[in-house]
PDB file of C-alpha atoms in Angstrom:
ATOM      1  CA  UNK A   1     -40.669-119.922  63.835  1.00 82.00           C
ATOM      2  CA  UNK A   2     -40.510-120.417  67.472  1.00 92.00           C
ATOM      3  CA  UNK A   3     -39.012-117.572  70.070  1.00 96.00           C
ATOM      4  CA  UNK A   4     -36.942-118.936  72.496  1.00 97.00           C
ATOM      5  CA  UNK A   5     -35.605-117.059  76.053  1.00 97.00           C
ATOM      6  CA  UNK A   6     -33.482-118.901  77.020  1.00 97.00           C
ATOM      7  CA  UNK A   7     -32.521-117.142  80.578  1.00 97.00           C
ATOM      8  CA  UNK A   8     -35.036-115.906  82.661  1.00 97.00           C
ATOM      9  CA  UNK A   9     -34.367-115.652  86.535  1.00 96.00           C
ATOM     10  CA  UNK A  10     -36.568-118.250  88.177  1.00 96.00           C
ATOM     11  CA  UNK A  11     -37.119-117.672  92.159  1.00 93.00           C
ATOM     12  CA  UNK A  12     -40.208-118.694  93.480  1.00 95.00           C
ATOM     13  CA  UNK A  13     -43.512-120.517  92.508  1.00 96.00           C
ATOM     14  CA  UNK A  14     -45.851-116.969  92.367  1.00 95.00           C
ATOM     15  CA  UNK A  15     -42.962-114.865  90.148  1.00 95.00           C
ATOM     16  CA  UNK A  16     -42.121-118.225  88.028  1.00 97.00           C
ATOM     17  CA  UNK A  17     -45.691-117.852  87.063  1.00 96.00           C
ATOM     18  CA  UNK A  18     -46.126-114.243  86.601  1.00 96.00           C
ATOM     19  CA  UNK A  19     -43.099-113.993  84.412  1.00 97.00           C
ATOM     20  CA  UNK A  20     -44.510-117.181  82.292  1.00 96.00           C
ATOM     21  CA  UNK A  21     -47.017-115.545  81.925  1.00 95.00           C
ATOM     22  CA  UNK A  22     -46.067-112.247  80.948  1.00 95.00           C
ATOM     23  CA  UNK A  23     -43.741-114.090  78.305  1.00 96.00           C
ATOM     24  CA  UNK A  24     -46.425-115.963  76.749  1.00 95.00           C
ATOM     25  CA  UNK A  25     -48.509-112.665  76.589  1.00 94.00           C
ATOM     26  CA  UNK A  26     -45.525-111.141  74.800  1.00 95.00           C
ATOM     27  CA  UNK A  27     -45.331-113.830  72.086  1.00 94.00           C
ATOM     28  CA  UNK A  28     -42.401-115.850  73.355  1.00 96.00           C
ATOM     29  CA  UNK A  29     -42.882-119.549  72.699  1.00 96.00           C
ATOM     30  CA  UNK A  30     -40.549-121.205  74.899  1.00 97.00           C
ATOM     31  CA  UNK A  31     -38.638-120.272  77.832  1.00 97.00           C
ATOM     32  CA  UNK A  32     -36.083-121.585  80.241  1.00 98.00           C
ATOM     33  CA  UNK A  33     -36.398-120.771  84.092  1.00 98.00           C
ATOM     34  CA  UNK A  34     -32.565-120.286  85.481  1.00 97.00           C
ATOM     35  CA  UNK A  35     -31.687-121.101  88.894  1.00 97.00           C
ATOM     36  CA  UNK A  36     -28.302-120.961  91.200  1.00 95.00           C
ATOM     37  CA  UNK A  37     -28.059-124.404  92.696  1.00 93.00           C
ATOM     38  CA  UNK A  38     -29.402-123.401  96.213  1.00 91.00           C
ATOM     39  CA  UNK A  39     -32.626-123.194  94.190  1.00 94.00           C
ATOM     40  CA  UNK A  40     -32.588-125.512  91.664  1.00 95.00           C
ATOM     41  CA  UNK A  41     -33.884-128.564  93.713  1.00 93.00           C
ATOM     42  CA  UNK A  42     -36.826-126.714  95.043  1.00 95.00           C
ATOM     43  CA  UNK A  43     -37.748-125.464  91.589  1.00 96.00           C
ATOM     44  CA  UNK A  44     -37.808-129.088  90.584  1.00 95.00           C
ATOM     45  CA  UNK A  45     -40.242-130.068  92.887  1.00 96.00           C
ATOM     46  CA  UNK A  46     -42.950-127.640  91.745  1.00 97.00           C
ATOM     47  CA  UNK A  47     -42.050-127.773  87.953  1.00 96.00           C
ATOM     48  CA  UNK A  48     -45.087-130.087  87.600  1.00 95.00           C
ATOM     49  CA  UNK A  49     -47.629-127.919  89.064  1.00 96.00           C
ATOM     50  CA  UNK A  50     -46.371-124.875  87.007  1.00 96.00           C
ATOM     51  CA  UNK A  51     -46.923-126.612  83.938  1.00 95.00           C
ATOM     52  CA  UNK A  52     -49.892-127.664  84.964  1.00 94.00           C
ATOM     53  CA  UNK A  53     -50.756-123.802  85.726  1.00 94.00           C
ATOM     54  CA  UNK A  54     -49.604-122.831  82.418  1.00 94.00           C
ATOM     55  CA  UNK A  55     -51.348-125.165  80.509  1.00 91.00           C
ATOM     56  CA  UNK A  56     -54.255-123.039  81.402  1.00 90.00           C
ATOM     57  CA  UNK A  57     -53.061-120.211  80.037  1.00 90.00           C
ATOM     58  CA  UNK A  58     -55.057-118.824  76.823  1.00 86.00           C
ATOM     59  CA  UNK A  59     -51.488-118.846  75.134  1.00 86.00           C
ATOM     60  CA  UNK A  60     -49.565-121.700  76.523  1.00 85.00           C
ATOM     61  CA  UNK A  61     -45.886-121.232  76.135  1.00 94.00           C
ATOM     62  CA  UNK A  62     -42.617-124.927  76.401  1.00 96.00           C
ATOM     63  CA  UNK A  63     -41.463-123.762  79.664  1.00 96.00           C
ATOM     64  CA  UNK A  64     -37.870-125.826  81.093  1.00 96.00           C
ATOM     65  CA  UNK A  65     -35.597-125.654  84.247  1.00 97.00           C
ATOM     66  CA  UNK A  66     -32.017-124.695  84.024  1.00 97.00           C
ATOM     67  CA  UNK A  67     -28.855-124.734  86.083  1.00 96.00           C
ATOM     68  CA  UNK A  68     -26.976-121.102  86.589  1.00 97.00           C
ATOM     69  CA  UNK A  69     -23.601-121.026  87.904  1.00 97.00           C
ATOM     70  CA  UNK A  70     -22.696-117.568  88.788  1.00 95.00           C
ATOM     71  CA  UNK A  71     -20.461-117.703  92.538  1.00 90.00           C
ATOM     72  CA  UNK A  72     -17.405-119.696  90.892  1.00 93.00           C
ATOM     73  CA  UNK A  73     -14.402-117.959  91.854  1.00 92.00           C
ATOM     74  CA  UNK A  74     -11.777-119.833  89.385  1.00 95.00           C
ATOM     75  CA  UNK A  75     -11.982-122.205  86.696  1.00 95.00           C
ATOM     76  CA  UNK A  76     -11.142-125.499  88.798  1.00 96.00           C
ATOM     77  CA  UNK A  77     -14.201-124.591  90.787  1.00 96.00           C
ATOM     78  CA  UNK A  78     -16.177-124.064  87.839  1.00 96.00           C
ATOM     79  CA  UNK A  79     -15.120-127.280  86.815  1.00 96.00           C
ATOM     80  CA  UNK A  80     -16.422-128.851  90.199  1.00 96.00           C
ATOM     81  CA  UNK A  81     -19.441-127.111  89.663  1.00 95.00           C
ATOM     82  CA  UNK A  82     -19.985-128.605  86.167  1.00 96.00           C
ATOM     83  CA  UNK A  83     -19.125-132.141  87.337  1.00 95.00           C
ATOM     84  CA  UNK A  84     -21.273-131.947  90.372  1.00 95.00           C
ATOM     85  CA  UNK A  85     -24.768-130.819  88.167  1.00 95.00           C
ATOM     86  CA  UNK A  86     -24.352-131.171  84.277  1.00 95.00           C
ATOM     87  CA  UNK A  87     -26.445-134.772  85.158  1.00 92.00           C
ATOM     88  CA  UNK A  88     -29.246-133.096  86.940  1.00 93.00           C
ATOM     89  CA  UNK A  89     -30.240-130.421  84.729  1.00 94.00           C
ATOM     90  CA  UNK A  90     -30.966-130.125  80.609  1.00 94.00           C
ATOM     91  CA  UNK A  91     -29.571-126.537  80.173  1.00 97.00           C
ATOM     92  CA  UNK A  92     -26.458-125.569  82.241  1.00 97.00           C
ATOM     93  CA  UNK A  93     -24.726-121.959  81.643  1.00 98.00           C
ATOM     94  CA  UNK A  94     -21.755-119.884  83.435  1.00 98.00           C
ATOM     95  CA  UNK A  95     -21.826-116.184  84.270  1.00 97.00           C
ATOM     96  CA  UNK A  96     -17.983-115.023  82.501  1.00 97.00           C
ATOM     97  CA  UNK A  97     -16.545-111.728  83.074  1.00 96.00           C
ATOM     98  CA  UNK A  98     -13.125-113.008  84.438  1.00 96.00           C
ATOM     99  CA  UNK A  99     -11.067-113.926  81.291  1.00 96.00           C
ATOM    100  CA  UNK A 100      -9.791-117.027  83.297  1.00 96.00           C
ATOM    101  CA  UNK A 101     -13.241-118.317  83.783  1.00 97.00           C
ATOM    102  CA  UNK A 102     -14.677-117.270  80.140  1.00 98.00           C
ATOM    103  CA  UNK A 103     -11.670-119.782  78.979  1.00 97.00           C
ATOM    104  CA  UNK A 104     -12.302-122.581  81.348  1.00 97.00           C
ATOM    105  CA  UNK A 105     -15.890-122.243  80.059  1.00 98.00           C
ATOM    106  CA  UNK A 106     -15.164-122.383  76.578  1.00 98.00           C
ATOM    107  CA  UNK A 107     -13.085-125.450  76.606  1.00 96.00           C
ATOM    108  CA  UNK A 108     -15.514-127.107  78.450  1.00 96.00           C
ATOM    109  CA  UNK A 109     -17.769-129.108  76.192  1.00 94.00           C
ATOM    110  CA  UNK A 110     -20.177-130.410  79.134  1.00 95.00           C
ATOM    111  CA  UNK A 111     -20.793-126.706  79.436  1.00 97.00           C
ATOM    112  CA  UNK A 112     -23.918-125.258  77.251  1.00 97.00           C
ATOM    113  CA  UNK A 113     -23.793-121.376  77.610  1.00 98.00           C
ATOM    114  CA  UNK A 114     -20.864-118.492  78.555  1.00 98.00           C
ATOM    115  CA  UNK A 115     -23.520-116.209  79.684  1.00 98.00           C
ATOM    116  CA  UNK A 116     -21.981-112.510  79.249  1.00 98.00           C
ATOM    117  CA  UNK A 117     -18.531-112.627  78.971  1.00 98.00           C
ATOM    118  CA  UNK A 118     -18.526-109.158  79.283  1.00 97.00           C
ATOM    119  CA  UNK A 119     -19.541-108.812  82.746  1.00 97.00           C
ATOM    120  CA  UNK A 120     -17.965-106.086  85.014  1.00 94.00           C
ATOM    121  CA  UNK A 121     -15.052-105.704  82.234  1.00 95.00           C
ATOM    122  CA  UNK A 122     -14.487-102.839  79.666  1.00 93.00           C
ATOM    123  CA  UNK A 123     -14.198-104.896  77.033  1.00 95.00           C
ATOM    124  CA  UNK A 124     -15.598-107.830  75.378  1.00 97.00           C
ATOM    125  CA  UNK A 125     -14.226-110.522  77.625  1.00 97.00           C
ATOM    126  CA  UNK A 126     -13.800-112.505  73.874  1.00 97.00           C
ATOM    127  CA  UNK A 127     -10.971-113.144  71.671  1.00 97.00           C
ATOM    128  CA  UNK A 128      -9.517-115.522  68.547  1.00 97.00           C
ATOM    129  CA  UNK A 129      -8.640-117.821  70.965  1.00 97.00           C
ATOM    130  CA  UNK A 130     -11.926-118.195  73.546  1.00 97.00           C
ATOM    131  CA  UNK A 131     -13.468-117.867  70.073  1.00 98.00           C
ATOM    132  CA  UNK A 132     -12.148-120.883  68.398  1.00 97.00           C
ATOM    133  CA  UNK A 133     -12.341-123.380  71.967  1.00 97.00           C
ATOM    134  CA  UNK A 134     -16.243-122.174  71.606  1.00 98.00           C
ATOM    135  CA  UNK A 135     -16.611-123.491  68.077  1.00 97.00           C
ATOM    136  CA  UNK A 136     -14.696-126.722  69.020  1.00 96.00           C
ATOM    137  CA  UNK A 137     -16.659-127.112  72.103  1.00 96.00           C
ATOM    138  CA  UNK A 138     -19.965-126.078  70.982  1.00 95.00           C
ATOM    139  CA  UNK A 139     -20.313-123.356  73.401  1.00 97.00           C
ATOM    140  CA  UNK A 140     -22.838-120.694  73.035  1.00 98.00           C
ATOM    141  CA  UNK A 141     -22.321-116.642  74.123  1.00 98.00           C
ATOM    142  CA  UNK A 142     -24.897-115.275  75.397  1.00 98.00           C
ATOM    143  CA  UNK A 143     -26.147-111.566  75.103  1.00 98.00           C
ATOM    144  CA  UNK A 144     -28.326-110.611  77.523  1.00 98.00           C
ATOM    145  CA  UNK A 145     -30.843-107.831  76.945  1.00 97.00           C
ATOM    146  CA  UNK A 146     -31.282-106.289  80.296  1.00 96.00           C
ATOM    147  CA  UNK A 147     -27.507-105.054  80.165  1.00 96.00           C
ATOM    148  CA  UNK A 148     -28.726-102.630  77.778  1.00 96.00           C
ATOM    149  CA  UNK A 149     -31.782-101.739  79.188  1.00 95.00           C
ATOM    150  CA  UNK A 150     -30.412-101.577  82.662  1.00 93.00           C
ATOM    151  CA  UNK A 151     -27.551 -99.520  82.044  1.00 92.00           C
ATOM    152  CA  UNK A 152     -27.252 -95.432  80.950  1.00 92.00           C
ATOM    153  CA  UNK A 153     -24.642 -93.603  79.554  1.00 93.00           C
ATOM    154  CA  UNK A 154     -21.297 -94.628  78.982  1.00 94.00           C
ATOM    155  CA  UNK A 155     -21.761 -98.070  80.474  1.00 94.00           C
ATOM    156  CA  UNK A 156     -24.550 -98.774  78.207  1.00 96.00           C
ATOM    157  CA  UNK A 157     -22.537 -97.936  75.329  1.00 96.00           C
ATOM    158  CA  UNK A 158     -19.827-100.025  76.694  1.00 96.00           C
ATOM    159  CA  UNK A 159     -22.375-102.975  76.546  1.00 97.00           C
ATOM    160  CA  UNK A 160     -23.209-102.047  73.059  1.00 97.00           C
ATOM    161  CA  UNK A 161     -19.501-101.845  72.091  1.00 97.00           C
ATOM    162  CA  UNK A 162     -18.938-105.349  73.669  1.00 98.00           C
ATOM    163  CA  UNK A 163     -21.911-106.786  71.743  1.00 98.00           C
ATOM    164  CA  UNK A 164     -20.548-105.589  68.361  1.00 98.00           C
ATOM    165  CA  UNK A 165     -16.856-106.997  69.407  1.00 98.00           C
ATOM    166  CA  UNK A 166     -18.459-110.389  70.321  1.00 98.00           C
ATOM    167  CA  UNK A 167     -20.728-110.231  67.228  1.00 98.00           C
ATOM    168  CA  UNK A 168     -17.407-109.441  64.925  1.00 97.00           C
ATOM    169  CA  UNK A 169     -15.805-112.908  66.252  1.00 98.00           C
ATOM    170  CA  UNK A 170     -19.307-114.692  65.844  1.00 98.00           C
ATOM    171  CA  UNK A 171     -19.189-113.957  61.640  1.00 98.00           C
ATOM    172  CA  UNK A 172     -15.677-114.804  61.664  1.00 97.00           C
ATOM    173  CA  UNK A 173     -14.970-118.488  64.363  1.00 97.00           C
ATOM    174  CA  UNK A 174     -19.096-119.276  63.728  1.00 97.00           C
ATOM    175  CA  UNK A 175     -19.628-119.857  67.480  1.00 97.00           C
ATOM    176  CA  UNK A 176     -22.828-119.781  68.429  1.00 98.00           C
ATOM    177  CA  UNK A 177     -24.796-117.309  69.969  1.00 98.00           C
ATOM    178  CA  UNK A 178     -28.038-117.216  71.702  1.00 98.00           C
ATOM    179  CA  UNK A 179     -29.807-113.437  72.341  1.00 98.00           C
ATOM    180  CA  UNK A 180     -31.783-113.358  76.119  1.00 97.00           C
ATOM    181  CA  UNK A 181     -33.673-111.025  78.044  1.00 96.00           C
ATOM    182  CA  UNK A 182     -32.064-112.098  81.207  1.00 96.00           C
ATOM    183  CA  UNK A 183     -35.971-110.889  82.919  1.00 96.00           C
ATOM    184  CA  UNK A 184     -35.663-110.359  86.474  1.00 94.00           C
ATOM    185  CA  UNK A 185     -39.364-108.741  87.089  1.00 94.00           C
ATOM    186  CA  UNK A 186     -42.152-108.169  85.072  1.00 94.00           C
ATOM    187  CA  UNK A 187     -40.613-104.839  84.383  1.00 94.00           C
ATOM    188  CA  UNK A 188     -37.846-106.816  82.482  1.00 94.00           C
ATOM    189  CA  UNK A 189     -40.086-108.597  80.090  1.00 94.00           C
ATOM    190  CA  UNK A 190     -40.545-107.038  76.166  1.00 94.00           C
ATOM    191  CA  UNK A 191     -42.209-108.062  73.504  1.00 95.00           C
ATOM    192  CA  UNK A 192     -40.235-110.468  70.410  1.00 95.00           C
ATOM    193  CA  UNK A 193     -40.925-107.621  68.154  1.00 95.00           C
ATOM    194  CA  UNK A 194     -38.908-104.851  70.631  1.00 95.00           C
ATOM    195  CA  UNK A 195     -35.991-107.406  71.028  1.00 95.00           C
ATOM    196  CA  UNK A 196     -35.532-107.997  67.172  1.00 96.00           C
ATOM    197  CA  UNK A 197     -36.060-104.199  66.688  1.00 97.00           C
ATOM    198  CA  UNK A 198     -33.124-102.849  69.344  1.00 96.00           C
ATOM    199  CA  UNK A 199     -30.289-106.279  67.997  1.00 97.00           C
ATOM    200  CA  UNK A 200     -31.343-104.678  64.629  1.00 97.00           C
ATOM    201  CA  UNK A 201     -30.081-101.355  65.806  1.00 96.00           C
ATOM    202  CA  UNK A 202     -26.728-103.075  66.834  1.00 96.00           C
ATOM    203  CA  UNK A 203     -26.089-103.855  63.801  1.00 96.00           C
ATOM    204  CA  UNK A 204     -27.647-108.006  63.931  1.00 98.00           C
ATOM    205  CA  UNK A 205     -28.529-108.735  60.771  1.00 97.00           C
ATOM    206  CA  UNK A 206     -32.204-111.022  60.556  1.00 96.00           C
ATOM    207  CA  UNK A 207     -30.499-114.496  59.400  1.00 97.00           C
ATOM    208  CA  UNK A 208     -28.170-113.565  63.095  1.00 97.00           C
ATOM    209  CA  UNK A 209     -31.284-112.592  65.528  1.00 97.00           C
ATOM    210  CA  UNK A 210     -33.407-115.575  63.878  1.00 97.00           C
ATOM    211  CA  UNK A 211     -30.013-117.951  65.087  1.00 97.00           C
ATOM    212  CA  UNK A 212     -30.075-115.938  68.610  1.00 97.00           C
ATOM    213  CA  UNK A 213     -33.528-116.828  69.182  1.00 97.00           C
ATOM    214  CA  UNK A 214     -34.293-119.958  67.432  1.00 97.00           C
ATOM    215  CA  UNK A 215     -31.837-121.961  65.234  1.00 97.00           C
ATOM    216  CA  UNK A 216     -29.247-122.004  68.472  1.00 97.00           C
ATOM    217  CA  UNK A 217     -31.311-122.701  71.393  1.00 97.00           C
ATOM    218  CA  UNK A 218     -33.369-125.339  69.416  1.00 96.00           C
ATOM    219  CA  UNK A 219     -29.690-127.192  68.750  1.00 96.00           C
ATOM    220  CA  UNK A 220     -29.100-126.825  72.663  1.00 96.00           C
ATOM    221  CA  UNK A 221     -32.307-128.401  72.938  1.00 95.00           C
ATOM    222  CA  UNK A 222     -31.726-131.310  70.112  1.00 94.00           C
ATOM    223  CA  UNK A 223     -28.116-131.559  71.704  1.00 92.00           C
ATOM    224  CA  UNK A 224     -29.230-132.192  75.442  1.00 92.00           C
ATOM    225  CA  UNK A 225     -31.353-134.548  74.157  1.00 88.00           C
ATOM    226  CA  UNK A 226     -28.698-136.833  73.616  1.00 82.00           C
ATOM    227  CA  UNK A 227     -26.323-135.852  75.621  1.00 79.00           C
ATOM    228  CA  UNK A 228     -26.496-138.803  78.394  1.00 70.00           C
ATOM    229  CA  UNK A 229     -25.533-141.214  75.759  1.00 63.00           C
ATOM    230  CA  UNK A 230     -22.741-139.433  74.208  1.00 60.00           C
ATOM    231  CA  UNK A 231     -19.262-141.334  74.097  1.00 50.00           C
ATOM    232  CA  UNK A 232     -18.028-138.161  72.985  1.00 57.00           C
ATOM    233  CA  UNK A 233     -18.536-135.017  70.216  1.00 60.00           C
ATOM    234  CA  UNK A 234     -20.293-137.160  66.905  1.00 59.00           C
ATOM    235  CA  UNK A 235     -20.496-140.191  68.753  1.00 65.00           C
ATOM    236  CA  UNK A 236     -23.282-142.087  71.140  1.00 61.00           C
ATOM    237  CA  UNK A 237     -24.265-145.116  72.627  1.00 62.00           C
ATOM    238  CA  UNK A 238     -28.109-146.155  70.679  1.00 64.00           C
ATOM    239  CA  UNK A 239     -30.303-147.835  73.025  1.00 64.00           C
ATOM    240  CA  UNK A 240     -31.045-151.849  72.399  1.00 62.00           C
ATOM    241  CA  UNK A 241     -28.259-152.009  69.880  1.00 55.00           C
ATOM    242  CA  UNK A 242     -26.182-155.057  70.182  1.00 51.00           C
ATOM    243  CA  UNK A 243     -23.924-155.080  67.166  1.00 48.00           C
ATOM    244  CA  UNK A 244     -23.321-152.377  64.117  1.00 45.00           C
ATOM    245  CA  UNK A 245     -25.742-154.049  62.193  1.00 45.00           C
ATOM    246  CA  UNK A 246     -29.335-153.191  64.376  1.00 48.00           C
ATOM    247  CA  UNK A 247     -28.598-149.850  63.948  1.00 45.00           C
ATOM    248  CA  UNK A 248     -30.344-150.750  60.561  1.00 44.00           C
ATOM    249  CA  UNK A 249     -32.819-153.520  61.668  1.00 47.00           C
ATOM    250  CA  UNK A 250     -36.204-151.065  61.376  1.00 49.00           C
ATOM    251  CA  UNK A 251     -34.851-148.125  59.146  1.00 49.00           C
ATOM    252  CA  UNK A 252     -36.743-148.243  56.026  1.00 49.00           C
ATOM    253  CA  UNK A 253     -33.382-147.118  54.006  1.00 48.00           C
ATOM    254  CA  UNK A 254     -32.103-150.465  54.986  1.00 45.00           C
ATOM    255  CA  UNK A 255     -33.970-151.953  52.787  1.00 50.00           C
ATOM    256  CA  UNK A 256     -33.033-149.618  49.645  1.00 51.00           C
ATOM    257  CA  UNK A 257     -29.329-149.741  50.987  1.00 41.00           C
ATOM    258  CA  UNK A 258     -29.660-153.848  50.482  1.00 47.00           C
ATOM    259  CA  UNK A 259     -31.074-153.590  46.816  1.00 53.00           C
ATOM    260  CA  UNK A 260     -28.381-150.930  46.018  1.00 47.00           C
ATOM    261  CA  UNK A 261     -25.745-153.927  47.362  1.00 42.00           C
ATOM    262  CA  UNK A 262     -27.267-156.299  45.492  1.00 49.00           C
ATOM    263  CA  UNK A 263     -27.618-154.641  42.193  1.00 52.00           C
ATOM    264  CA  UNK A 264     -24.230-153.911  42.338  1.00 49.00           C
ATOM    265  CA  UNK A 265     -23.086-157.028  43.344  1.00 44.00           C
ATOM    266  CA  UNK A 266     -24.890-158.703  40.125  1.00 52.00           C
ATOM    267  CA  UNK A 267     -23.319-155.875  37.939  1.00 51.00           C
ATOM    268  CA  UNK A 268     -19.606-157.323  38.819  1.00 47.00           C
ATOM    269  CA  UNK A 269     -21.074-160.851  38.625  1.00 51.00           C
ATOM    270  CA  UNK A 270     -21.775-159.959  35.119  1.00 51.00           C
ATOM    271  CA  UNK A 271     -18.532-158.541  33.848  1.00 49.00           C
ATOM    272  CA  UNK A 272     -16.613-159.326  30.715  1.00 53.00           C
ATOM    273  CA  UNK A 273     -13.479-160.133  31.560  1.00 45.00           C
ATOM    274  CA  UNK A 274     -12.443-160.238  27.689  1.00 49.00           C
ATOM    275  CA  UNK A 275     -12.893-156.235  28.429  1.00 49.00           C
ATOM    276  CA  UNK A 276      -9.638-156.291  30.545  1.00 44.00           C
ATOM    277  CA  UNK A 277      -6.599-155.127  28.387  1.00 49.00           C
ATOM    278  CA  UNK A 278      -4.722-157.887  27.148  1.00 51.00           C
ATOM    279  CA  UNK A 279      -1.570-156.002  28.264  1.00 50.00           C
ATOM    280  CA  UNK A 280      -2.196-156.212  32.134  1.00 50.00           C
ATOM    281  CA  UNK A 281      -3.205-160.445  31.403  1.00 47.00           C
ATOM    282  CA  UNK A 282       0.450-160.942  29.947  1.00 53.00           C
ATOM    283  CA  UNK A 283       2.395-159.190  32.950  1.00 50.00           C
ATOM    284  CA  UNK A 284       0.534-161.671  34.725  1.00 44.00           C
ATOM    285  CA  UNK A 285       1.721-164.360  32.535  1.00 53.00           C
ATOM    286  CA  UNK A 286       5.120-163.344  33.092  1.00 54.00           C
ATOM    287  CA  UNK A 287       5.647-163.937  35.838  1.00 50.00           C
ATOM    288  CA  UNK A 288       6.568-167.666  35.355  1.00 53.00           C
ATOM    289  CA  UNK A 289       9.775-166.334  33.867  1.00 55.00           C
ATOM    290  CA  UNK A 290      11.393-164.114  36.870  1.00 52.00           C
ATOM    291  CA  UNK A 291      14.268-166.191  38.424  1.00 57.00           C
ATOM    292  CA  UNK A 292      13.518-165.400  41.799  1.00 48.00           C
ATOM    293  CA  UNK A 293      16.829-166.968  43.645  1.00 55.00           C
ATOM    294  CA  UNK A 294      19.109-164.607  41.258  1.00 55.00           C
ATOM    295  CA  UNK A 295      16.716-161.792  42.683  1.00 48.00           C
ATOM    296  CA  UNK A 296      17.367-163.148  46.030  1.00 49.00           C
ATOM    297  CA  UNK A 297      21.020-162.870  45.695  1.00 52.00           C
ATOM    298  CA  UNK A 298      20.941-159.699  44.301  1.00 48.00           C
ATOM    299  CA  UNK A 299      19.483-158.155  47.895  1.00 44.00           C
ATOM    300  CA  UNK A 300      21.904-160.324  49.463  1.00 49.00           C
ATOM    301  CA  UNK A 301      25.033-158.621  47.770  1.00 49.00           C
TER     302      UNK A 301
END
């Protein structure tokens, strides 16, 4: 079982490293560096020499690059946003909070997260509808730790409250959800074992936090993979294909598929036909006798 973070705040080469670090120390087995645009491009250009740096580690830890878009003030700029970036970057999430913009996301299949659709709100920022557009769209919520540990008092509980709420619609639509630490600092960072233990005290159940952390953000992963030769939802383009049937041309079912044709094929070759009923045979036979011009007329009158 692999842990996955999914959202941790990249900024510069020295804290990209710390915090890598401080997550593989922690037992985390992959995690995704998020970035606003402005920084996105310049975090690409030292993403080899921070692998290169953590493959040195004594624990080395999957580490990716991912696109956060957190200044969009409506849904049509949202969708500009999307347009603009979903091509440069594997892993591309929205900051919710206005209800407007938690839709937009949801319906919005080139769009992999919602991250916190509770933000700034007092309630969830989720309901039956957003709920359903996720499932259709294969949109994942996220829950981000650090709004719990961040927060006292009433507004934590609010947080709480909204994660319950959001966790209610999850059992019931079967969106997906994907559990984060949102790690800002090295003060942000906890161990797998403290993040299972506080979702547990929410009210997660283990086959939920074991989705949150690995079943979902694996089938981002798996999803992205393909996602440049998607037509659309279910169906892609396969590379050096040039007719249905090369699909098949190295797939060693192919081969069972063709004796299965055949074997059938000889099966019907070898039928009795003195096993057909005799009764079928004579409406066949007549047929000779049906005056078909007095049938004619009769549609004609």
């Amino acid at each position: 079982m692999k842990f996955h973070d999914l959202n941790i705040r990249g900024q510069y080469f020295g804290n990209d490293l710390k915090l890598v670090k401080e997550a593989s120390r922690f037992g985390w087995d992959y995690v995704n560096l998020n970035y606003y645009p402005e920084y996105f491009k310049r975090a690409l250009d030292y993403k080899s020499d921070l692998i290169d740096k953590i493959n040195d580690f004594e624990n080395p830890i999957e580490i990716n690059m991912g696109l956060n878009i957190v200044k969009a003030k409506n849904p049509n700029e949202v969708r500009k946003l999307v347009n603009k970036y979903r091509n440069k970057t594997s892993y591309l999430s929205v900051l919710g909070g206005d209800l407007k913009i938690n839709r937009g996301v949801c319906e919005n299949i080139k769009i992999d997260v919602l991250s916190r659709p509770y933000y700034k709100r007092h309630d969830s920022g989720m309901n039956h509808v957003l709920a359903k557009e996720a499932v259709k769209n294969n949109v994942a919520i996220e829950l981000c730790f650090r709004d719990i540990l961040n927060q006292h008092l009433k507004y934590r509980a609010n947080v709480i409250a909204s994660f319950k709420e959001i966790l209610k619609f999850h059992r019931k639509f079967k969106f997906p959800i994907i559990l984060t630490t949102d790690s800002k600092s090295l003060y942000d960072m906890r161990s797998t074992r403290d993040i299972v233990a506080v979702f547990k005290c929410i009210g997660f159940t283990n086959e939920e936090i074991y989705n949150g952390f690995c079943k979902y953000p694996q089938e981002i992963r798996d999803f992205n993979k393909d996602r440049k030769n998607m037509v659309i939802k279910g169906v892609k383009v396969i590379e050096g294909a040039t007719d249905f049937t090369d699909v098949y041309k190295n797939d060693e079912d192919s081969k069972d598929f063709e004796d299965m044709f055949c074997d059938n094929l000889e099966e019907s070759d070898s039928m009795d036909l003195s096993d057909i009923d005799d009764g079928g045979l004579e409406e066949l036979n007549n047929l000779d006798d049906i005056d078909f011009e007095d049938l004619k007329g009769d549609f004609d009158e």
